[in-house]
Coordinates of C-alpha atoms and ligand atoms in Angstrom, one line a residue:
X1 CA 272.4 -75.2 94.9
X2 CA 275.7 -75.3 93.0
X3 CA 275.7 -76.4 89.4
X4 CA 278.9 -77.2 87.6
X5 CA 279.2 -77.2 83.8
X6 CA 282.3 -79.2 82.8
X7 CA 284.5 -79.9 79.7
X8 CA 282.8 -77.5 77.3
X9 CA 284.3 -74.8 75.1
X10 CA 283.3 -71.5 76.6
X11 CA 282.6 -69.0 73.9
X12 CA 282.0 -65.3 74.7
X13 CA 282.3 -62.2 72.6
X14 CA 285.9 -61.8 74.0
X15 CA 287.3 -65.4 74.4
X16 CA 287.2 -69.0 73.5
X17 CA 288.6 -71.5 76.0
X18 CA 288.0 -74.9 77.5
X19 CA 286.7 -74.0 80.9
X20 CA 284.4 -75.2 83.6
X21 CA 281.7 -72.9 84.9
X22 CA 280.5 -72.9 88.5
X23 CA 277.0 -71.6 89.3
X24 CA 275.7 -70.9 92.7
X25 CA 271.9 -70.3 92.7
X26 CA 271.1 -67.8 90.0
X27 CA 274.6 -66.5 89.4
X28 CA 277.9 -67.6 87.8
X29 CA 280.5 -67.5 90.5
X30 CA 283.6 -68.7 88.8
X31 CA 285.2 -70.1 85.6
X32 CA 288.4 -72.1 85.6
X33 CA 290.4 -73.9 82.9
X34 CA 289.1 -77.5 82.4
X35 CA 291.4 -79.9 84.1
X36 CA 292.9 -77.3 86.5
X37 CA 293.2 -77.9 90.2
X38 CA 290.6 -75.2 90.8
X39 CA 288.1 -76.7 88.5
X40 CA 288.7 -80.2 89.9
X41 CA 288.0 -78.9 93.4
X42 CA 284.5 -77.8 92.5
X43 CA 283.1 -81.3 91.7
X44 CA 282.5 -82.6 95.2
X45 CA 280.4 -79.7 96.3
X46 CA 278.2 -79.5 93.1
X47 CA 274.6 -80.5 93.4
X48 CA 274.3 -80.9 89.7
X49 CA 277.0 -81.6 87.1
X50 CA 276.3 -81.0 83.4
X51 CA 278.8 -82.5 81.0
X52 CA 279.5 -80.3 78.0
X53 CA 282.0 -82.5 76.3
X54 CA 281.9 -81.6 72.6
X55 CA 279.6 -78.7 73.2
X56 CA 280.0 -74.9 73.2
X57 CA 279.1 -73.2 76.5
X58 CA 277.7 -69.8 75.5
X59 CA 275.7 -67.0 77.2
X60 CA 272.0 -67.2 76.7
X61 CA 270.9 -65.1 73.7
X62 CA 269.5 -61.6 74.2
X63 CA 266.8 -60.8 71.7
X64 CA 266.4 -57.0 71.9
X65 CA 263.4 -56.8 69.5
X66 CA 260.2 -58.9 70.0
X67 CA 256.5 -58.2 69.8
X68 CA 254.5 -60.8 71.8
X69 CA 250.7 -60.3 71.5
X70 CA 251.3 -57.1 69.6
X71 CA 248.1 -55.5 68.2
X72 CA 248.5 -54.8 64.5
X73 CA 246.0 -54.3 61.6
X74 CA 243.0 -55.6 63.6
X75 CA 244.6 -58.7 65.0
X76 CA 247.3 -59.7 67.6
X77 CA 250.7 -61.3 67.1
X78 CA 250.0 -65.0 67.8
X79 CA 252.6 -65.7 70.5
X80 CA 251.7 -64.7 74.0
X81 CA 254.4 -63.9 76.5
X82 CA 254.0 -67.5 77.7
X83 CA 254.3 -69.3 74.4
X84 CA 256.8 -66.8 72.9
X85 CA 259.3 -66.9 75.8
X86 CA 259.1 -70.7 75.9
X87 CA 259.9 -70.8 72.2
X88 CA 262.8 -68.4 72.8
X89 CA 264.2 -70.7 75.5
X90 CA 264.0 -73.6 73.0
X91 CA 266.1 -71.5 70.7
X92 CA 268.8 -70.6 73.3
X93 CA 267.5 -67.1 74.0
X94 CA 267.2 -66.3 77.7
X95 CA 266.3 -62.6 77.6
X96 CA 263.9 -60.7 75.4
X97 CA 263.2 -57.0 75.3
X98 CA 259.7 -56.5 74.0
X99 CA 257.9 -53.4 73.0
X100 CA 255.2 -51.9 75.2
X101 CA 252.9 -49.6 73.2
X102 CA 251.5 -46.2 73.9
X103 CA 248.2 -45.6 72.1
X104 CA 247.5 -42.2 70.7
X105 CA 245.8 -40.1 73.4
X106 CA 247.0 -42.4 76.2
X107 CA 250.0 -42.0 78.5
X108 CA 253.1 -44.1 78.5
X109 CA 252.2 -45.3 81.9
X110 CA 248.9 -46.9 80.6
X111 CA 250.8 -48.6 77.8
X112 CA 253.6 -49.9 80.1
X113 CA 251.2 -51.1 82.8
X114 CA 249.2 -53.1 80.1
X115 CA 252.4 -54.8 78.9
X116 CA 253.5 -55.6 82.5
X117 CA 250.1 -57.2 83.0
X118 CA 250.5 -59.4 79.9
X119 CA 254.0 -60.6 80.8
X120 CA 253.9 -60.9 84.6
X121 CA 253.8 -64.4 85.9
X122 CA 253.8 -66.2 82.6
X123 CA 257.3 -65.9 81.1
X124 CA 259.8 -68.7 80.8
X125 CA 262.8 -66.4 80.6
X126 CA 263.7 -62.9 81.7
X127 CA 262.2 -59.9 79.9
X128 CA 262.5 -56.2 79.7
X129 CA 260.5 -53.5 77.8
X130 CA 261.2 -50.8 75.3
X131 CA 258.4 -48.2 75.0
X132 CA 256.8 -47.4 71.6
X133 CA 256.0 -43.7 71.7
X134 CA 253.1 -42.9 69.4
X135 CA 252.0 -39.5 70.7
X136 CA 254.9 -37.2 71.6
X137 CA 253.6 -34.3 73.8
X138 CA 254.8 -32.4 76.9
X139 CA 253.4 -34.8 79.5
X140 CA 254.8 -37.8 77.5
X141 CA 258.2 -36.2 77.4
X142 CA 258.2 -35.9 81.1
X143 CA 257.1 -39.5 81.5
X144 CA 260.1 -40.6 79.4
X145 CA 262.3 -39.5 82.3
X146 CA 260.3 -41.6 84.8
X147 CA 260.5 -44.7 82.6
X148 CA 264.2 -44.4 82.3
X149 CA 264.3 -44.4 86.1
X150 CA 262.2 -47.6 86.1
X151 CA 264.5 -49.5 83.7
X152 CA 262.6 -48.9 80.5
X153 CA 265.4 -46.9 79.0
X154 CA 264.7 -47.1 75.3
X155 CA 261.9 -45.6 73.1
X156 CA 260.9 -46.6 69.7
X157 CA 259.6 -44.0 67.2
X158 CA 258.1 -44.6 63.8
X159 CA 258.7 -42.6 60.6
X160 CA 256.3 -45.1 59.0
X161 CA 252.6 -46.0 59.6
X162 CA 250.9 -42.6 59.4
X163 CA 247.8 -42.5 61.6
X164 CA 249.0 -45.3 63.8
X165 CA 252.5 -45.1 65.2
X166 CA 253.9 -42.3 63.0
X167 CA 255.7 -39.3 64.4
X168 CA 256.6 -36.3 62.3
X169 CA 260.1 -34.8 62.4
X170 CA 259.3 -32.2 65.0
X171 CA 258.0 -34.8 67.4
X172 CA 261.0 -37.0 66.7
X173 CA 263.3 -34.1 67.4
X174 CA 261.6 -33.4 70.7
X175 CA 261.8 -37.0 71.8
X176 CA 265.4 -37.2 70.8
X177 CA 266.2 -34.0 72.8
X178 CA 264.5 -35.5 75.8
X179 CA 266.5 -38.7 75.4
X180 CA 269.7 -36.7 75.1
X181 CA 269.0 -35.3 78.6
X182 CA 267.7 -38.5 80.4
X183 CA 270.0 -41.1 78.9
X184 CA 267.3 -42.9 76.9
X185 CA 268.1 -44.5 73.6
X186 CA 265.9 -43.6 70.6
X187 CA 265.1 -46.6 68.4
X188 CA 263.9 -45.7 65.0
X189 CA 261.7 -47.5 62.5
X190 CA 263.2 -45.6 59.5
X191 CA 261.0 -45.7 56.5
X192 CA 259.3 -42.7 54.9
X193 CA 255.7 -43.7 55.6
X194 CA 254.1 -40.7 54.1
X195 CA 255.7 -41.4 50.7
X196 CA 255.1 -45.1 51.1
X197 CA 251.3 -44.5 51.6
X198 CA 251.2 -42.6 48.3
X199 CA 252.8 -45.6 46.5
X200 CA 250.5 -48.0 48.2
X201 CA 247.5 -46.1 47.1
X202 CA 248.8 -46.0 43.5
X203 CA 249.7 -49.7 43.4
X204 CA 246.2 -50.7 44.7
X205 CA 244.6 -48.4 42.2
X206 CA 246.6 -50.1 39.4
X207 CA 245.3 -53.5 40.6
X208 CA 248.6 -54.5 42.2
X209 CA 247.3 -56.3 45.2
X210 CA 249.6 -59.3 45.7
X211 CA 252.0 -59.6 48.6
X212 CA 255.0 -58.9 46.4
X213 CA 253.9 -55.3 46.0
X214 CA 254.4 -54.8 49.7
X215 CA 258.2 -55.0 48.9
X216 CA 257.9 -52.9 45.8
X217 CA 256.2 -49.9 47.4
X218 CA 258.5 -49.9 50.4
X219 CA 261.4 -48.7 48.3
X220 CA 265.0 -49.1 49.6
X221 CA 265.5 -45.4 48.9
X222 CA 262.6 -44.6 51.3
X223 CA 264.4 -46.6 53.9
X224 CA 267.8 -44.9 53.3
X225 CA 266.2 -41.4 53.1
X226 CA 264.5 -42.0 56.5
X227 CA 267.7 -43.4 58.0
X228 CA 269.7 -40.3 56.8
X229 CA 267.0 -38.0 58.2
X230 CA 266.9 -39.8 61.5
X231 CA 270.7 -39.5 61.8
X232 CA 270.6 -35.8 61.1
X233 CA 267.9 -35.2 63.6
X234 CA 269.9 -37.2 66.2
X235 CA 272.9 -35.1 65.5
X236 CA 270.9 -31.9 66.0
X237 CA 269.5 -33.3 69.3
X238 CA 273.0 -34.7 70.3
X239 CA 271.2 -38.0 71.1
X240 CA 272.3 -41.6 70.4
X241 CA 270.3 -43.4 67.8
X242 CA 269.6 -47.1 67.2
X243 CA 268.0 -47.9 63.8
X244 CA 265.9 -51.1 64.0
X245 CA 265.4 -53.8 61.3
X246 CA 267.7 -52.4 58.7
X247 CA 267.3 -54.3 55.4
X248 CA 268.5 -52.0 52.5
X249 CA 272.1 -51.8 51.4
X250 CA 271.5 -48.0 50.9
X251 CA 270.5 -47.6 54.5
X252 CA 273.7 -49.5 55.6
X253 CA 275.7 -46.8 53.7
X254 CA 274.1 -44.1 55.8
X255 CA 274.9 -46.0 59.0
X256 CA 278.5 -46.5 57.8
X257 CA 278.9 -42.7 57.1
X258 CA 277.6 -42.0 60.6
X259 CA 280.0 -44.4 62.1
X260 CA 282.9 -42.8 60.2
X261 CA 281.9 -39.5 61.7
X262 CA 282.2 -41.1 65.1
X263 CA 278.5 -40.6 65.9
X264 CA 276.5 -42.7 68.4
X265 CA 274.4 -44.3 65.7
X266 CA 273.9 -48.0 65.7
X267 CA 272.1 -50.4 63.4
X268 CA 270.3 -53.7 63.9
X269 CA 269.3 -56.3 61.3
X270 CA 267.3 -59.5 61.5
X271 CA 267.8 -63.0 60.2
X272 CA 264.9 -62.6 57.7
X273 CA 267.0 -59.9 55.8
X274 CA 270.0 -62.2 55.8
X275 CA 268.4 -65.4 54.8
X276 CA 265.2 -64.5 52.9
X277 CA 264.5 -62.2 49.9
X278 CA 261.9 -60.7 47.6
X279 CA 261.8 -64.1 46.0
X280 CA 259.9 -65.3 49.1
X281 CA 257.6 -62.3 48.9
X282 CA 256.8 -63.3 45.3
X283 CA 255.7 -66.9 46.2
X284 CA 252.5 -67.8 44.4
X285 CA 249.0 -68.5 45.9
X286 CA 249.3 -65.7 48.4
X287 CA 252.2 -67.6 50.2
X288 CA 254.2 -64.4 49.9
X289 CA 252.1 -63.0 52.7
X290 CA 254.1 -65.2 55.1
X291 CA 257.0 -62.9 54.3
X292 CA 255.4 -59.5 54.7
X293 CA 257.2 -57.5 57.3
X294 CA 258.5 -53.9 57.5
X295 CA 261.1 -52.9 56.5
X296 CA 260.4 -55.4 53.8
X297 CA 262.5 -58.3 52.5
X298 CA 264.9 -57.0 49.7
X299 CA 266.3 -58.5 46.6
X300 CA 269.0 -61.0 47.5
X301 CA 271.8 -58.6 46.4
X302 CA 271.3 -56.6 49.6
X303 CA 272.4 -59.5 51.7
X304 CA 276.1 -59.2 51.0
X305 CA 276.0 -55.6 52.3
X306 CA 274.3 -56.7 55.5
X307 CA 276.8 -59.5 56.1
X308 CA 279.7 -57.2 55.5
X309 CA 278.2 -54.6 57.8
X310 CA 277.9 -57.2 60.5
X311 CA 281.6 -57.9 60.2
X312 CA 282.6 -54.2 60.2
X313 CA 280.2 -53.2 63.0
X314 CA 278.3 -50.8 60.8
X315 CA 275.5 -53.2 62.0
X316 CA 276.0 -54.1 65.6
X317 CA 273.0 -56.3 66.6
X318 CA 271.0 -59.1 65.2
X319 CA 267.5 -59.3 66.8
X320 CA 264.4 -61.1 65.4
X321 CA 261.6 -58.5 65.3
X322 CA 259.6 -61.6 66.2
X323 CA 256.0 -60.7 65.4
X324 CA 254.2 -63.8 64.3
X325 CA 250.8 -63.9 62.5
X326 CA 249.3 -67.2 61.4
X327 CA 249.0 -67.7 57.6
X328 CA 245.5 -69.0 58.1
X329 CA 243.1 -66.4 59.6
X330 CA 245.7 -63.6 60.1
X331 CA 247.9 -63.1 57.1
X332 CA 244.6 -63.9 55.2
X333 CA 243.3 -60.5 56.2
X334 CA 245.2 -59.1 53.3
X335 CA 243.9 -61.3 50.5
X336 CA 243.1 -58.9 47.7
X337 CA 245.0 -56.0 49.4
X338 CA 248.6 -56.4 50.4
X339 CA 248.4 -53.3 52.6
X340 CA 246.1 -55.2 55.0
X341 CA 248.4 -58.1 55.6
X342 CA 249.6 -57.9 59.2
X343 CA 253.3 -57.0 59.2
X344 CA 255.7 -59.4 60.9
X345 CA 257.5 -62.7 60.9
X346 CA 258.2 -65.4 63.4
X347 CA 261.8 -66.1 64.4
X348 CA 262.5 -65.9 68.1
X349 CA 263.3 -69.6 68.2
X350 CA 265.5 -69.6 65.1
X351 CA 267.9 -66.7 65.6
X352 CA 270.8 -68.4 67.5
X353 CA 270.8 -71.4 65.1
X354 CA 270.6 -69.3 61.9
X355 CA 273.5 -67.2 63.1
X356 CA 275.5 -70.3 64.1
X357 CA 274.9 -71.5 60.5
X358 CA 276.4 -68.1 59.4
X359 CA 279.5 -69.1 61.4
X360 CA 279.6 -72.4 59.6
X361 CA 279.1 -70.6 56.3
X362 CA 282.0 -68.3 57.0
X363 CA 280.0 -65.0 57.2
X364 CA 281.0 -64.3 60.8
X365 CA 283.3 -65.7 63.5
X366 CA 282.1 -67.7 66.4
X367 CA 282.9 -64.8 68.8
X368 CA 281.1 -62.4 66.5
X369 CA 278.1 -64.7 66.7
X370 CA 278.0 -64.2 70.5
X371 CA 278.8 -60.5 70.2
X372 CA 275.9 -59.9 67.8
X373 CA 273.3 -62.1 69.5
X374 CA 274.2 -61.8 73.2
X375 CA 276.9 -59.3 74.3
X376 CA 276.1 -56.2 72.2
X377 CA 272.4 -56.3 72.6
X378 CA 273.0 -56.6 76.4
X379 CA 275.3 -53.6 76.3
X380 CA 273.1 -51.6 73.9
X381 CA 270.1 -52.0 76.2
X382 CA 271.7 -51.7 79.6
X383 CA 271.8 -55.3 80.6
X384 CA 275.5 -56.0 80.6
X385 CA 277.3 -57.8 82.3
X386 CA 274.3 -59.3 84.1
X387 CA 273.2 -60.7 80.7
X388 CA 275.2 -61.4 77.5
X389 CA 278.3 -62.9 78.9
X390 CA 279.7 -65.7 81.1
X391 CA 281.6 -64.1 84.0
X392 CA 281.6 -64.1 87.8
X393 CA 278.6 -62.1 89.0
X394 CA 276.6 -62.6 85.7
X395 CA 273.2 -64.2 85.8
X396 CA 273.6 -67.9 85.0
X397 CA 271.9 -67.7 81.7
X398 CA 273.9 -70.4 79.9
X399 CA 273.4 -72.5 76.8
X400 CA 275.1 -75.8 76.2
X401 CA 275.2 -75.6 72.4
X402 CA 275.7 -78.6 70.2
X403 CA 277.4 -77.4 67.0
X404 CA 276.9 -80.7 65.3
X405 CA 273.2 -81.3 65.9
X406 CA 272.1 -80.5 62.4
X407 CA 268.4 -80.4 61.8
X408 CA 265.8 -79.0 59.5
X409 CA 263.7 -76.1 60.6
X410 CA 260.0 -76.7 60.3
X411 CA 256.6 -75.6 61.7
X412 CA 256.0 -79.2 62.4
X413 CA 258.6 -79.2 65.1
X414 CA 259.0 -75.6 66.2
X415 CA 257.5 -74.2 69.4
X416 CA 256.3 -70.8 68.3
X417 CA 252.5 -70.4 68.3
X418 CA 252.3 -69.9 64.6
X419 CA 251.2 -72.2 61.7
X420 CA 254.2 -71.8 59.4
X421 CA 257.9 -71.3 59.6
X422 CA 259.6 -68.6 57.5
X423 CA 262.6 -70.9 57.3
X424 CA 260.6 -74.1 56.4
X425 CA 263.0 -76.8 55.1
X426 CA 266.2 -74.9 55.8
X427 CA 269.0 -77.1 57.2
X428 CA 271.0 -75.6 60.1
X429 CA 274.2 -77.0 61.7
X430 CA 273.6 -76.7 65.4
X431 CA 271.1 -76.3 68.2
X432 CA 270.9 -75.8 72.0
X433 CA 271.1 -79.0 74.0
X434 CA 270.6 -77.6 77.5
X435 CA 269.5 -74.1 78.5
X436 CA 269.7 -72.5 81.9
X437 CA 267.9 -69.3 82.9
X438 CA 269.2 -67.7 86.1
X439 CA 270.7 -71.1 87.1
X440 CA 267.5 -73.1 86.5
X441 CA 267.5 -75.6 83.7
X442 CA 264.7 -74.8 81.4
X443 CA 265.6 -77.0 78.4
X444 CA 267.3 -80.3 79.1
X445 CA 268.3 -82.7 76.3
X446 CA 265.4 -81.9 74.0
X447 CA 262.7 -81.4 76.7
X448 CA 261.2 -78.2 78.1
X449 CA 261.5 -78.4 81.9
X450 CA 260.9 -74.8 82.7
X451 CA 258.0 -73.0 84.3
X452 CA 255.7 -70.2 83.3
X453 CA 256.5 -67.4 85.7
X454 CA 260.2 -68.3 86.2
X455 CA 261.1 -65.3 83.9
X456 CA 261.2 -61.9 85.7
X457 CA 261.1 -58.3 84.5
X458 CA 264.6 -56.9 84.3
X459 CA 265.0 -53.2 84.9
X460 CA 267.7 -52.0 82.5
X461 CA 270.3 -49.2 82.9
X462 CA 271.0 -46.9 80.0
X463 CA 272.9 -47.8 76.9
X464 CA 276.4 -49.1 77.6
X465 CA 277.6 -49.0 74.0
X466 CA 278.2 -45.3 73.4
X467 CA 281.4 -44.2 71.7
Ligands
LIG1 N1 258.4 -55.4 61.6 C1 257.2 -55.7 61.4 O1 256.8 -56.0 60.2 N2 256.3 -55.8 62.4 C2 256.5 -55.4 63.7 C3 256.4 -54.0 63.9 C4 257.7 -53.2 63.6 O2 258.7 -53.6 64.2 O3 257.6 -52.3 62.9
LIG2 ZN1 259.5 -51.3 63.1
LIG3 ZN1 259.5 -54.6 65.5

């Protein structure tokens, strides 16, 4: 069936123009200036016509960092692939790249198979996987080559969480050397977890048990030190590096230095670091637990450095690190000991709107919004131009976005499977009106009309963002 989207302002990372978009089945087949003879000729053959007058027509969001059903601290992230991808669709995101996890002592294959089993047949939108490597050894290094061939072309390593996901520098170097040879992208959780664990122990011994101490022990210097070290290891290995969830201004400085040297080092931040701060972590009555994530929220002064870096491309991607735990029953696990609070925040539904608000507030341009949230993550993770843009041949993942549909974010109205919103009460300027995933309408004028299982696994090529 042919679908025609008319009269909207098409916004991609490269252009803004009034254009009509013609879709045939799952793909975009053509764009033409609104009112042109070409565009007019499409109307009679279209089975479905969507009027985008007054709306932006943008590529579906690509969220390159989510954790559906992630096991953490004795519990599981509250969104399943079914609920989480549905919430993503509500928020104008049409592709997620989630993290499959290798357990210590197990193979990558076992971890990846388990994540395929969780996601298969239940997703509302398309999805891919990165692989968390918790146990670097010879067989695992060989498996990395196989996974790249299967479209799982990025590997997350942790300098934090000793005894769980942590890798020491030798293991990190080996994995980076392997990635340099097979085209894989190493993603780094850059925090000095060994030093942090000492500070955690000391804080608890001093009776500092409240959520706000989570932010105090995870010092900005320990983020920037790890970022620096990861960059140097990547230089030695001659491998590209993508640093996830950057929150500290000092870490941004390290990324900027690497960029000035022309290195293939890239940084990601998340809305929580742009819009929330240690003031939220310090909320009374254990409410701060809602804001416990790692890297942690920082004092609000860090935000200016993050916004600036998003403009200069010292930070290239905004993902959510969506990893929701309910306040009641999950965050609760850390009452009396902040180190037991499951780490992570919900946000997969909020990212596109919060970043659009950043456009309204003058932090970034409209095209940069699309670049940070759609095009660059698609390039970074080998999905472009199938995802992340509106062009002939691309998947018809399209959002009709109403820039004037102001609303207040609230857990009362969101669709994520979690009992609070990190952005409760925040007013944002726009929201998706209609969302298409591979040509199928999944959100239509405020209703979910998609289906569990419509979303497919997407095999990715290697990073397309290298300098
Ligand atoms: N970020 C966070 O607090 N939880 C998810 C796991 C991770 O990304 O490190
Ligand atoms: Zn992490
Ligand atoms: Zn994460």
